[in-house]
Amino acid sequence: MNLKQISIIGSGWLGTPLAVKLLSQGYTVKSSTTSSNKTAELKKQGLTPYVFTLGNPDKDEVIPDFLNSSDIIIINFPPKRIPNIETVYVNQVSAILPYLNPKQNVLFISSTSVYQNNNNWVKEDMVVAPEKKSGEAVYAVEKLLRDTLKERLTILRFSGLIGYDRLPGRFLANKTNIANGKAPINVIHRDDCIGLINAIIKQNCWGEVINGSTDEHPLREDFYTLAAEKIGLTPPTFLKQENILFKKVCNTKSKTLLNYKYQHPDPLKLIA
């Protein structure tokens, strides 16, 4: 088997351990970062770092070299919460499109924030209506890439990211009168994020939209109360509500299409 060269745009909490994992499997990996301060650490881990900020024309000359000769491009950076978030995010991703060649496949790390609260399951084939600006921005990029890349694109929509130093007990600790305590949560552990990306690459699974989320969806108040208690913080309190808003992210397609078994299927067991 000829191991591929992969370019990963974004060397943050997910992108760096993903790159290290792929490198350990024999892939050649290029990693991008917006900070020159990170290059030494990336090199230390055996990665080839490139420094540029998408949307900054002064650095555009770096992008062709970063993408050149790679079989797979992984777009792995979220939109910043700034004014005109949708326009800025689309412009950033658009900056790489002129440099892609027709043989390259692209994996876009998206988010389940594209789904609306429908008080039911949400699946990949439904018509989505994002309710927040961040979701609108992510969905706008999904549409841009679909229109441009067609079957060379796979979109992987992750639920809320947890694991390692990202401790959910800190998210709502000490807060009061939080809404939707009886709503089910949607999260995914970083190990499973990397596992799903790995499965897509190994199986050459392109032209798909896939959700990534745990099997189980405990109630918000149960999960965040236990998570806070386990790290010694004051648990949040929740409003008593009859009408709640929620969605439950269905991960069935990820398991059937990729034959993937989640390493962390139950969020409560991660903090029990």
Short mmCIF file of N, CA and C in Angstrom, two decimals, residues 3 26 98 111 134 146 173-174 208 235:
data_model
loop_
_atom_site.label_atom_id
_atom_site.label_comp_id
_atom_site.label_asym_id
_atom_site.label_seq_id
_atom_site.Cartn_x
_atom_site.Cartn_y
_atom_site.Cartn_z
N LEU A 3 1.47 4.75 1.12
CA LEU A 3 0.98 5.67 2.13
C LEU A 3 0.96 7.08 1.59
N GLY A 26 2.94 6.07 9.32
CA GLY A 26 3.76 6.08 8.12
C GLY A 26 3.39 7.11 7.08
N PRO A 98 -7.88 27.80 -5.14
CA PRO A 98 -7.15 27.92 -6.41
C PRO A 98 -5.92 27.02 -6.49
N SER A 111 -19.17 20.75 11.97
CA SER A 111 -19.76 20.74 13.30
C SER A 111 -21.25 20.42 13.23
N SER A 134 -22.17 30.84 14.18
CA SER A 134 -21.08 29.88 13.96
C SER A 134 -21.55 28.73 13.09
N ARG A 146 -18.73 21.76 -1.31
CA ARG A 146 -19.51 20.81 -2.09
C ARG A 146 -19.64 21.26 -3.54
N ALA A 173 -19.60 24.91 35.58
CA ALA A 173 -19.43 24.96 37.03
C ALA A 173 -19.72 26.36 37.56
N ASN A 174 -20.39 26.40 38.72
CA ASN A 174 -20.71 27.65 39.43
C ASN A 174 -21.82 28.47 38.76
N GLU A 208 -19.04 11.97 1.04
CA GLU A 208 -20.00 11.67 2.10
C GLU A 208 -20.12 12.82 3.10
N PRO A 235 -21.25 22.35 41.30
CA PRO A 235 -22.08 21.98 40.16
C PRO A 235 -23.03 23.11 39.77
#
